[in-house]
PDB file of C-alpha atoms in Angstrom:
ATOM      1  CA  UNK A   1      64.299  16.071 -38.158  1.00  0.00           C
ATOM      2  CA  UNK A   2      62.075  14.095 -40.058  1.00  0.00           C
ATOM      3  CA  UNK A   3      58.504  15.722 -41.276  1.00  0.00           C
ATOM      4  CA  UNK A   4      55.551  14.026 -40.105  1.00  0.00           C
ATOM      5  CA  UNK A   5      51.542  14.896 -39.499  1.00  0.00           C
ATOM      6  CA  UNK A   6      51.095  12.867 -36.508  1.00  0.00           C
ATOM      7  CA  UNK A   7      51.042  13.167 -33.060  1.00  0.00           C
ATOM      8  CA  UNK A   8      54.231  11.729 -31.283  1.00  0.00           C
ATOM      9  CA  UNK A   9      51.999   9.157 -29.616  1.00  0.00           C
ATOM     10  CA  UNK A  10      50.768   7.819 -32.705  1.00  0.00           C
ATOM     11  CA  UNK A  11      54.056   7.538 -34.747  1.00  0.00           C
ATOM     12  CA  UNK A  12      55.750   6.133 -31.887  1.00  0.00           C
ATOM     13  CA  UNK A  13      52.746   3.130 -31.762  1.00  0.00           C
ATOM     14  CA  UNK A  14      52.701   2.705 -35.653  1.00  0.00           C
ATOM     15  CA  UNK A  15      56.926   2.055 -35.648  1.00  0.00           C
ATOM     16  CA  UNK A  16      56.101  -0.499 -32.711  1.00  0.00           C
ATOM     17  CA  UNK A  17      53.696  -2.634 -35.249  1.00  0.00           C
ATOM     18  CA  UNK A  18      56.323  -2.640 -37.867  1.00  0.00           C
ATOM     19  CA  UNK A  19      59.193  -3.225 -35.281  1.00  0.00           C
ATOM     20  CA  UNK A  20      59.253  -7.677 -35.872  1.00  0.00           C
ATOM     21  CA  UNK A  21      58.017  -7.817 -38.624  1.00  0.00           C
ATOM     22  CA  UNK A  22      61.420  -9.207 -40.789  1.00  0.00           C
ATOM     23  CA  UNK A  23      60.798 -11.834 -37.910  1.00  0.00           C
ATOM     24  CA  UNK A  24      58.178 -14.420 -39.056  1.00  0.00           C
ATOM     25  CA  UNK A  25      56.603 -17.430 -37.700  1.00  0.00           C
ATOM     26  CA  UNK A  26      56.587 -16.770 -34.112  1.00  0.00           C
ATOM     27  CA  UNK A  27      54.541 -15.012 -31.507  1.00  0.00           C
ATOM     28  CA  UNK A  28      55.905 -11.634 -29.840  1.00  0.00           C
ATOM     29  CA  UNK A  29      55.014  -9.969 -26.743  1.00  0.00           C
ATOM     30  CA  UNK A  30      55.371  -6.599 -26.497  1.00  0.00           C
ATOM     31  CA  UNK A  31      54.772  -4.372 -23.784  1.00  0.00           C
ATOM     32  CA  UNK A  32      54.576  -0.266 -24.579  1.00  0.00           C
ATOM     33  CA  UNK A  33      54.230   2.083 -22.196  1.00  0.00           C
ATOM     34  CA  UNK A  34      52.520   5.635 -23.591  1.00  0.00           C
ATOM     35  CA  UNK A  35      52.353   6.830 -19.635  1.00  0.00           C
ATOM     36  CA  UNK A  36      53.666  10.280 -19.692  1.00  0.00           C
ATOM     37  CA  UNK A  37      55.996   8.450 -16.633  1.00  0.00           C
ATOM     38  CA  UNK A  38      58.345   5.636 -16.060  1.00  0.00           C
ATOM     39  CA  UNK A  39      56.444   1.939 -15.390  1.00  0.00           C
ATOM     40  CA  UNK A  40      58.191  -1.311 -14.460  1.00  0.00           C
ATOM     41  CA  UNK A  41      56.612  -3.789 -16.380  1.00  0.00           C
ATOM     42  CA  UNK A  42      56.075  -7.393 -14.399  1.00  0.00           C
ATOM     43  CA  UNK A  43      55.564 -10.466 -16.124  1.00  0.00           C
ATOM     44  CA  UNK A  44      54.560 -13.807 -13.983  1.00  0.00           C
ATOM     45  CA  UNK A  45      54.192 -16.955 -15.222  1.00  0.00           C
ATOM     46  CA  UNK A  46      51.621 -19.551 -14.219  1.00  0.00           C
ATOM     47  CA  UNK A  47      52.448 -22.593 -12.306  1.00  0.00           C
ATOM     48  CA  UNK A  48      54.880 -24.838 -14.549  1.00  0.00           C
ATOM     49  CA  UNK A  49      55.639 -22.138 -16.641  1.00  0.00           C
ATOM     50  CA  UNK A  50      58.747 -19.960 -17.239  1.00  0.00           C
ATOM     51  CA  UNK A  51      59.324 -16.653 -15.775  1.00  0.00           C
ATOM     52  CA  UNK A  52      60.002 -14.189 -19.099  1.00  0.00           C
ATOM     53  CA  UNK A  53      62.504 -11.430 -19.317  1.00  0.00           C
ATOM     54  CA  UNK A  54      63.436 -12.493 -15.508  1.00  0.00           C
ATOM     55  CA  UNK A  55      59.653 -11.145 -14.681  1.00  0.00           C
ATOM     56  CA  UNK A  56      60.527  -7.250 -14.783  1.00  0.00           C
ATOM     57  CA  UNK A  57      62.224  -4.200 -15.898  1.00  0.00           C
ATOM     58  CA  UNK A  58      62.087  -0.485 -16.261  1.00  0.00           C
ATOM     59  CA  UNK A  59      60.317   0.861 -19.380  1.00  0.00           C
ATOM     60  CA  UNK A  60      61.026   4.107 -19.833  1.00  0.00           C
ATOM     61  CA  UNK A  61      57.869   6.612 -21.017  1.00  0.00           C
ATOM     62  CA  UNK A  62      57.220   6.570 -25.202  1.00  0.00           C
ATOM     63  CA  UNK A  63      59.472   2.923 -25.153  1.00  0.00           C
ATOM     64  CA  UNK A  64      58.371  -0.527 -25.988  1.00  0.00           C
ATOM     65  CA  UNK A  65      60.218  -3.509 -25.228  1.00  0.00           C
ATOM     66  CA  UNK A  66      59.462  -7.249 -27.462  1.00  0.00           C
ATOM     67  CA  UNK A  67      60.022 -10.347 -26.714  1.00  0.00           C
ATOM     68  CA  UNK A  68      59.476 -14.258 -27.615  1.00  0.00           C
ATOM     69  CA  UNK A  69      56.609 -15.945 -26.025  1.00  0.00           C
ATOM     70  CA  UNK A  70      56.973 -19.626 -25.464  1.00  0.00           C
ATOM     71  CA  UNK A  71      56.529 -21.575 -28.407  1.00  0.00           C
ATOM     72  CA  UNK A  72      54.500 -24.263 -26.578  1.00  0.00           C
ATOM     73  CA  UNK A  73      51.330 -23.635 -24.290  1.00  0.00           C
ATOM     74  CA  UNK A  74      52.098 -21.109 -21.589  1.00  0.00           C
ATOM     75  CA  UNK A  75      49.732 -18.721 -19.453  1.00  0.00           C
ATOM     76  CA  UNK A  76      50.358 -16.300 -16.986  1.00  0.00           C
ATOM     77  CA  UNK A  77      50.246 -12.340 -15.847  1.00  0.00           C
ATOM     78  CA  UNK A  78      51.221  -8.874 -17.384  1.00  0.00           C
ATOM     79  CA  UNK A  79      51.081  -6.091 -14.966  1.00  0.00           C
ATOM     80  CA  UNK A  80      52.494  -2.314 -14.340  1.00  0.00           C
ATOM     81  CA  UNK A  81      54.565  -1.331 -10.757  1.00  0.00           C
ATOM     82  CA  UNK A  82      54.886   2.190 -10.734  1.00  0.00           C
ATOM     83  CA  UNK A  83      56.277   4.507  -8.396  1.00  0.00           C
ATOM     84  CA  UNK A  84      59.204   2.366  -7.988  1.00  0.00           C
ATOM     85  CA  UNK A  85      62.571   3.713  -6.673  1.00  0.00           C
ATOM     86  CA  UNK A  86      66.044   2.272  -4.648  1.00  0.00           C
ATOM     87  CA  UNK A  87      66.529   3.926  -1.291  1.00  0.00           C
ATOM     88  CA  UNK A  88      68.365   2.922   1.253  1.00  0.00           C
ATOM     89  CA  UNK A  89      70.170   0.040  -0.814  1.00  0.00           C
ATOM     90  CA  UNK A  90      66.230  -1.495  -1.252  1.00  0.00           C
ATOM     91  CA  UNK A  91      63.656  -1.399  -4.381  1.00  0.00           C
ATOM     92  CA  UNK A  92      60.320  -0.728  -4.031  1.00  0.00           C
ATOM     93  CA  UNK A  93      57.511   0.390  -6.002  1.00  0.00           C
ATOM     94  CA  UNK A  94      54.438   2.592  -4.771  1.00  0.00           C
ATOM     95  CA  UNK A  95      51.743  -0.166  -6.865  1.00  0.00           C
ATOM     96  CA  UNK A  96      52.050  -3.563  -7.739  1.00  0.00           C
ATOM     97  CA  UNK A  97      55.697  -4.165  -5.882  1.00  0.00           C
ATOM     98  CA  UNK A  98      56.802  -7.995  -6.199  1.00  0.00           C
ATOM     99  CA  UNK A  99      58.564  -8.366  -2.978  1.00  0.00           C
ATOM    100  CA  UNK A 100      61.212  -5.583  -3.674  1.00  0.00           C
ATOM    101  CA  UNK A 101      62.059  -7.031  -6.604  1.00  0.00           C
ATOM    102  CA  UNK A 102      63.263  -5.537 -10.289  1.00  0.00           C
ATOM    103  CA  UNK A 103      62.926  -8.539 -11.502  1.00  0.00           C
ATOM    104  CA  UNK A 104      60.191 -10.357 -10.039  1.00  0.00           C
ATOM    105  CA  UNK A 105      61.481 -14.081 -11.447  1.00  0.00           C
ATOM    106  CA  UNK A 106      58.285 -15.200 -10.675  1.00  0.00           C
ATOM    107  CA  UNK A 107      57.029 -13.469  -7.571  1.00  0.00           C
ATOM    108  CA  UNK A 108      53.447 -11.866  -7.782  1.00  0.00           C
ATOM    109  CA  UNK A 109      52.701  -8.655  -7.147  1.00  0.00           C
ATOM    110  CA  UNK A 110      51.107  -6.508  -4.255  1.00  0.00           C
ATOM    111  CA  UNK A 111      47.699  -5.205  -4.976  1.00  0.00           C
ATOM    112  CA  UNK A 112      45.644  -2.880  -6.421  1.00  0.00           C
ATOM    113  CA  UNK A 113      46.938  -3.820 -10.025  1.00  0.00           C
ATOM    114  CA  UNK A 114      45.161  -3.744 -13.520  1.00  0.00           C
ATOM    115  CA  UNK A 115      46.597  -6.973 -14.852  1.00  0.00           C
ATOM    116  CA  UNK A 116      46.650  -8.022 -18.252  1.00  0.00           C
ATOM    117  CA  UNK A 117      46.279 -12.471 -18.197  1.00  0.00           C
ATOM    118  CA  UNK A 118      47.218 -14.409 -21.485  1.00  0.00           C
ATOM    119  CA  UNK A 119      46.653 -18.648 -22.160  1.00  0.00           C
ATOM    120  CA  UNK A 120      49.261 -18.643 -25.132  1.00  0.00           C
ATOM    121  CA  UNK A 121      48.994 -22.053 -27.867  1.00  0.00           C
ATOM    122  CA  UNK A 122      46.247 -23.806 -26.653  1.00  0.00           C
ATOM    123  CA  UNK A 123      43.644 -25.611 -28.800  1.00  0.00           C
ATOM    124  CA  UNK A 124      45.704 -27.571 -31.002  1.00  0.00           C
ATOM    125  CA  UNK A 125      46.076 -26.887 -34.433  1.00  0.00           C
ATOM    126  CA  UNK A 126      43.614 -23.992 -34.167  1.00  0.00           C
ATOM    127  CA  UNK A 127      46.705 -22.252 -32.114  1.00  0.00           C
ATOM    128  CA  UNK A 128      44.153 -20.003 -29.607  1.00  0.00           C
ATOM    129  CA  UNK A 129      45.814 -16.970 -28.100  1.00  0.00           C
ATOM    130  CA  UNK A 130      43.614 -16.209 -24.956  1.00  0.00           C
ATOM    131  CA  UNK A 131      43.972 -13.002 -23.310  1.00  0.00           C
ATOM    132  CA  UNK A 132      41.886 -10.210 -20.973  1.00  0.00           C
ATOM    133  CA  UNK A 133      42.353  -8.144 -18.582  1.00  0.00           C
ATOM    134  CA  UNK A 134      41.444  -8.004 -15.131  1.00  0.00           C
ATOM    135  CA  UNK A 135      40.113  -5.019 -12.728  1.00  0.00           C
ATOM    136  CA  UNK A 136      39.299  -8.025  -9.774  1.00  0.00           C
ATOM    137  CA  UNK A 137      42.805  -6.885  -8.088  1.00  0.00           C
ATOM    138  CA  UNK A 138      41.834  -3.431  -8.352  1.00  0.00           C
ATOM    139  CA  UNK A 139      43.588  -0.707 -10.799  1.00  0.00           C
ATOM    140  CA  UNK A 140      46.942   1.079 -10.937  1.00  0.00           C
ATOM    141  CA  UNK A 141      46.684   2.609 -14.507  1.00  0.00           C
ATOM    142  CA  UNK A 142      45.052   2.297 -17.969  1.00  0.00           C
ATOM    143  CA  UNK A 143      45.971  -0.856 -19.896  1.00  0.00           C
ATOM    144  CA  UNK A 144      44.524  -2.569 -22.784  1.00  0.00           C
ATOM    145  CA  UNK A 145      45.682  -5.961 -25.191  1.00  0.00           C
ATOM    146  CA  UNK A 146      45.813  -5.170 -28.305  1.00  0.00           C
ATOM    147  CA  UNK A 147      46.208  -7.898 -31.011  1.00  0.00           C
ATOM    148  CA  UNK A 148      47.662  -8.172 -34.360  1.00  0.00           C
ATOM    149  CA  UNK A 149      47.071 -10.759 -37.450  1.00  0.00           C
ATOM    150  CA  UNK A 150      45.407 -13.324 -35.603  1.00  0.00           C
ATOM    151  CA  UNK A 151      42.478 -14.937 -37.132  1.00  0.00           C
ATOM    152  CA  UNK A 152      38.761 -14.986 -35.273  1.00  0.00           C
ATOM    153  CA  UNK A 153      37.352 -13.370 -32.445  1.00  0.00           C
ATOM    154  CA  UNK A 154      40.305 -10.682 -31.498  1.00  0.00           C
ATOM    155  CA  UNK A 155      39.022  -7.923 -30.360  1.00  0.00           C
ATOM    156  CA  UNK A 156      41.164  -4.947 -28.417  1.00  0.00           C
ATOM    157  CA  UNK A 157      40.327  -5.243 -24.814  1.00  0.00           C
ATOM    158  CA  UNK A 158      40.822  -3.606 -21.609  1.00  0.00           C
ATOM    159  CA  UNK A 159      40.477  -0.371 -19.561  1.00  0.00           C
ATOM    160  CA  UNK A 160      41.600   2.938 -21.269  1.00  0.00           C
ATOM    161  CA  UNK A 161      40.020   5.379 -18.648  1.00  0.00           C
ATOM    162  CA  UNK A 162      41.948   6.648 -15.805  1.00  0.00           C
ATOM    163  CA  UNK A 163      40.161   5.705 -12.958  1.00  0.00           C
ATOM    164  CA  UNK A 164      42.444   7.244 -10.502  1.00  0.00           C
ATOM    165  CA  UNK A 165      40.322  10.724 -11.001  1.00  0.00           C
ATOM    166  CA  UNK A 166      37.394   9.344 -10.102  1.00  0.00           C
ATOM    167  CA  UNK A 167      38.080   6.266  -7.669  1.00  0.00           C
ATOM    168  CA  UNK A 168      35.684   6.511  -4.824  1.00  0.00           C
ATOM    169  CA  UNK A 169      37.181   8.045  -1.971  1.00  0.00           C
ATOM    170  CA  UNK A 170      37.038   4.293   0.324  1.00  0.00           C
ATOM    171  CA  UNK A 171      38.815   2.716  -2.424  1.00  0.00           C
ATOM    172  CA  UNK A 172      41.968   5.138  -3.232  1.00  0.00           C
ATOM    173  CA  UNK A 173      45.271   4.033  -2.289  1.00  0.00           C
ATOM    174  CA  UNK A 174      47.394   7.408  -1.500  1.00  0.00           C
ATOM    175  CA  UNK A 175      50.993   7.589  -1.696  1.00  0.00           C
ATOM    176  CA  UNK A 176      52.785   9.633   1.058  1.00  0.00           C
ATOM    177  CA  UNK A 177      52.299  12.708  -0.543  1.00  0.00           C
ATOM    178  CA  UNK A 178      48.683  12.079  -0.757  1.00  0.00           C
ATOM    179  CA  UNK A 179      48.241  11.480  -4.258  1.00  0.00           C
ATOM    180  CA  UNK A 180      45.781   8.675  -5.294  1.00  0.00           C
ATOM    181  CA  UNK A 181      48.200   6.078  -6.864  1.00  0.00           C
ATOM    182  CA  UNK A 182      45.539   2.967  -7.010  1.00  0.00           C
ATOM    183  CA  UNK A 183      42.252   1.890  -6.727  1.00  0.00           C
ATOM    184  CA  UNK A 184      40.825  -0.812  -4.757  1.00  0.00           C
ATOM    185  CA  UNK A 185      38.609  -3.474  -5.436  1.00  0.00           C
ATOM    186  CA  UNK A 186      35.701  -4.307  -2.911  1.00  0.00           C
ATOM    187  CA  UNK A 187      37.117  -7.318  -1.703  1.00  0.00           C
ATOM    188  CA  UNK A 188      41.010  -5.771  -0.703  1.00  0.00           C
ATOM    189  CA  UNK A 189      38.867  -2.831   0.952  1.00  0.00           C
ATOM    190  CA  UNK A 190      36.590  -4.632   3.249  1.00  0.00           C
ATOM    191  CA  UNK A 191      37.748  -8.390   3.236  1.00  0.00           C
ATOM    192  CA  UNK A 192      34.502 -10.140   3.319  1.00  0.00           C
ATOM    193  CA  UNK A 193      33.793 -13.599   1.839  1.00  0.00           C
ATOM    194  CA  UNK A 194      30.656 -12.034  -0.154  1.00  0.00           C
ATOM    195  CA  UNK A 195      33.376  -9.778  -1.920  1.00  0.00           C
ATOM    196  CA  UNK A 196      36.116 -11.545  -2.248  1.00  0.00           C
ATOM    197  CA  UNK A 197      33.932 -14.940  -3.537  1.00  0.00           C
ATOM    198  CA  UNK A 198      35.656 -17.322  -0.906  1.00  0.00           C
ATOM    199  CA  UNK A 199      33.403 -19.796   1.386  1.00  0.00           C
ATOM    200  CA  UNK A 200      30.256 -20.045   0.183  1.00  0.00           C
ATOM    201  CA  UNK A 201      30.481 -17.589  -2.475  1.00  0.00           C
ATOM    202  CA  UNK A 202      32.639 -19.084  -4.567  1.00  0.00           C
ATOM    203  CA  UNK A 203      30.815 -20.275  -7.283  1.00  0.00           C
ATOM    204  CA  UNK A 204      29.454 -18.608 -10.341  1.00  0.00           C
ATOM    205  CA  UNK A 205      25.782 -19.048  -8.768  1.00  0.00           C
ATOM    206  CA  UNK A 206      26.858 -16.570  -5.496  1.00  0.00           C
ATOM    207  CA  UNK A 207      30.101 -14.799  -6.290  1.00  0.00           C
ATOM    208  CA  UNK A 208      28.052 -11.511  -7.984  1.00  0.00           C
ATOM    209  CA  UNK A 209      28.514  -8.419  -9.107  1.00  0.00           C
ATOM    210  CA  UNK A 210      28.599  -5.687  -6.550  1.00  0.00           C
ATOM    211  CA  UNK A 211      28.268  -1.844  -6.258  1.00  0.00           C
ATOM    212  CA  UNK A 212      32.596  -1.813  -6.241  1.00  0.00           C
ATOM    213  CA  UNK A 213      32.890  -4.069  -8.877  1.00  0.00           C
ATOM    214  CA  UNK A 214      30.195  -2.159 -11.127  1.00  0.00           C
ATOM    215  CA  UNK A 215      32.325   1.283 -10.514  1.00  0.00           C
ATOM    216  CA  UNK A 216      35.303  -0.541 -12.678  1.00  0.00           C
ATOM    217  CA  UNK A 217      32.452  -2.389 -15.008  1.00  0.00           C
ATOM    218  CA  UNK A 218      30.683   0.868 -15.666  1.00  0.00           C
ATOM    219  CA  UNK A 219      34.161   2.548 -16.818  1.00  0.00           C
ATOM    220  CA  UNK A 220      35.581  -0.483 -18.624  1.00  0.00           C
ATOM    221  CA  UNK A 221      32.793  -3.216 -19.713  1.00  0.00           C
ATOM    222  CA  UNK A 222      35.672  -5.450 -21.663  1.00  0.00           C
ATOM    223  CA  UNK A 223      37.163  -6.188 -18.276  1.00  0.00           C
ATOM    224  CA  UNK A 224      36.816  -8.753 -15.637  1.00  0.00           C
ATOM    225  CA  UNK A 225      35.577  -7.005 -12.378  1.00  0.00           C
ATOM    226  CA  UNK A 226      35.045  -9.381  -9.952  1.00  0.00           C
ATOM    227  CA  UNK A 227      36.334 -13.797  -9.650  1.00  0.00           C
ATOM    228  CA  UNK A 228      33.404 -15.463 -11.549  1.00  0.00           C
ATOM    229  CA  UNK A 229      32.746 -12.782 -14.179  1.00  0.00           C
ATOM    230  CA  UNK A 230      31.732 -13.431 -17.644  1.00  0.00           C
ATOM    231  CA  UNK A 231      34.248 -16.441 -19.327  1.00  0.00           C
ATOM    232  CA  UNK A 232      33.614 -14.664 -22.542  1.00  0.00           C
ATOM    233  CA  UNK A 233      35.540 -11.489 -21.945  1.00  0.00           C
ATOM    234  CA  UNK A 234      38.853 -14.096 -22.774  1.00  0.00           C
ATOM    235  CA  UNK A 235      39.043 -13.945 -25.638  1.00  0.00           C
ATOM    236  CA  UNK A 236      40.835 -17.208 -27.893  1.00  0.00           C
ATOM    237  CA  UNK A 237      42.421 -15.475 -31.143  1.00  0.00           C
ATOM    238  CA  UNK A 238      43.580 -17.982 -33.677  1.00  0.00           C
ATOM    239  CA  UNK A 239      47.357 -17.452 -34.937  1.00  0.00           C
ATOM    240  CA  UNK A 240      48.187 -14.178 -33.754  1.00  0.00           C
ATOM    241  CA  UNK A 241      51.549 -12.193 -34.896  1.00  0.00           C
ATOM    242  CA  UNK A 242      51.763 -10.211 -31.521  1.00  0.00           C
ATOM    243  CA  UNK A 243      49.737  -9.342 -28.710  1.00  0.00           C
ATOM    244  CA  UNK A 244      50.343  -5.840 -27.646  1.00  0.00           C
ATOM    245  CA  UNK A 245      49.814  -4.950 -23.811  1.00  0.00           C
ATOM    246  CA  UNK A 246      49.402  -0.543 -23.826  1.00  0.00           C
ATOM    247  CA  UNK A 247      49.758   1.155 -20.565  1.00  0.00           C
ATOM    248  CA  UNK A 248      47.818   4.569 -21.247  1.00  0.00           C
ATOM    249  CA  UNK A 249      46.382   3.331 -24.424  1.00  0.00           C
TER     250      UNK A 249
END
């Protein structure tokens, strides 16, 4: 066995940033997961866009998988489903399930989620990469973006804390077992229009911030908490070599 002074988590995300690199010239996605369990990884695509790696598949704990993005514009959705298993002949997964689906092929996925969202090669020649991530869905586990040799504002962005300890009590999602497995957002918990920003609260001058939405802003400030939230927490990164979405950063 090979001699090394750092912690497994650490060696296994500095092989990752080496893994493309004989492969210039084009934009990778890669998804890690450093949960201490098994995720299922779901990728959907915006409307007009194409589903990637058929939308989901396992990812084993301490294993990243890359991939191509599109080499023209493309946006859509990153997003963990854990708890997933086959019984009876039918897949399902405890948080963010896509209608029973291992591969999602463009389904969305059942909420609470923390979703990572990405606007890939827009901007013309300037080449923006625009990515965040969002806690409006609610929270499953920790996730952040992490990009690599892009050029301008490209900061590292998302929600490293796990919220599940300390979710308030109206807001957990419990599996059958009775272990908190997601958190909610205000507006899946109660469902009102004030919440949720639908009616007349959806604009940027009434949809506001609100005592759910701060618990997840309080914990994670470089996420979106709630619909009209501050644009500049997506963030356009000129030219990047990979954008790295962490589960358990």
């Amino acid at each position: 066995m090979a001699k090394t002074s750092l912690p497994l988590a650490a060696s296994f995300l500095l092989l990752i940033s080496f893994s493309s690199a004989a492969d210039t010239g084009r934009l990778f996605l890669t998804v890690v997961n450093n949960c201490p369990f098994t995720v299922w990884p779901a990728i959907q695509p915006n409307a007009g866009h194409p589903v990637l790696e058929k939308g989901g598949f396992a990812l084993p704990t301490f294993t990243h998988r890359s991939f191509s993005a599109p080499t023209t514009h493309w946006s859509g959705r990153i997003w963990a489903r854990t708890g997933c298993a086959h019984y009876n002949g039918k897949f399902s997964c405890m948080t963010g399930d896509c209608g029973n689906r291992l591969e999602c092929n463009g389904l969305g996925g059942a909420t609470p989620a923390s979703l990572a969202q990405f606007d890939l090669h827009h901007g013309g020649h300037k080449d923006f990469s625009s990515y965040g991530v969002s806690l409006v869905d609610g929270y499953n586990v920790p996730m952040t973006v992490t990009p690599h040799e892009g050029h301008g504002v490209c900061p590292v962005v998302g929600c490293r804390e796990d919220l599940l300890k300390t979710c308030p009590g109206h807001l957990q999602v419990r599996s059958h077992a009775g272990h908190v497995v997601a958190c909610k957002s205000g507006c899946e918990a109660f469902h009102s229009d004030e919440l949720c920003c639908q009616g007349h609260y959806n604009s940027p001058n009434t949809c506001k911030a609100s005592s759910h939405s701060l618990f997840f802003k309080h914990a994670c400030p470089s996420t979106f908490t709630f619909a009209h939230d501050s644009p500049s927490l997506m963030h356009d990164c000129s030219s990047p070599r990979e954008l790295k979405v962490i589960f358990c950063h």
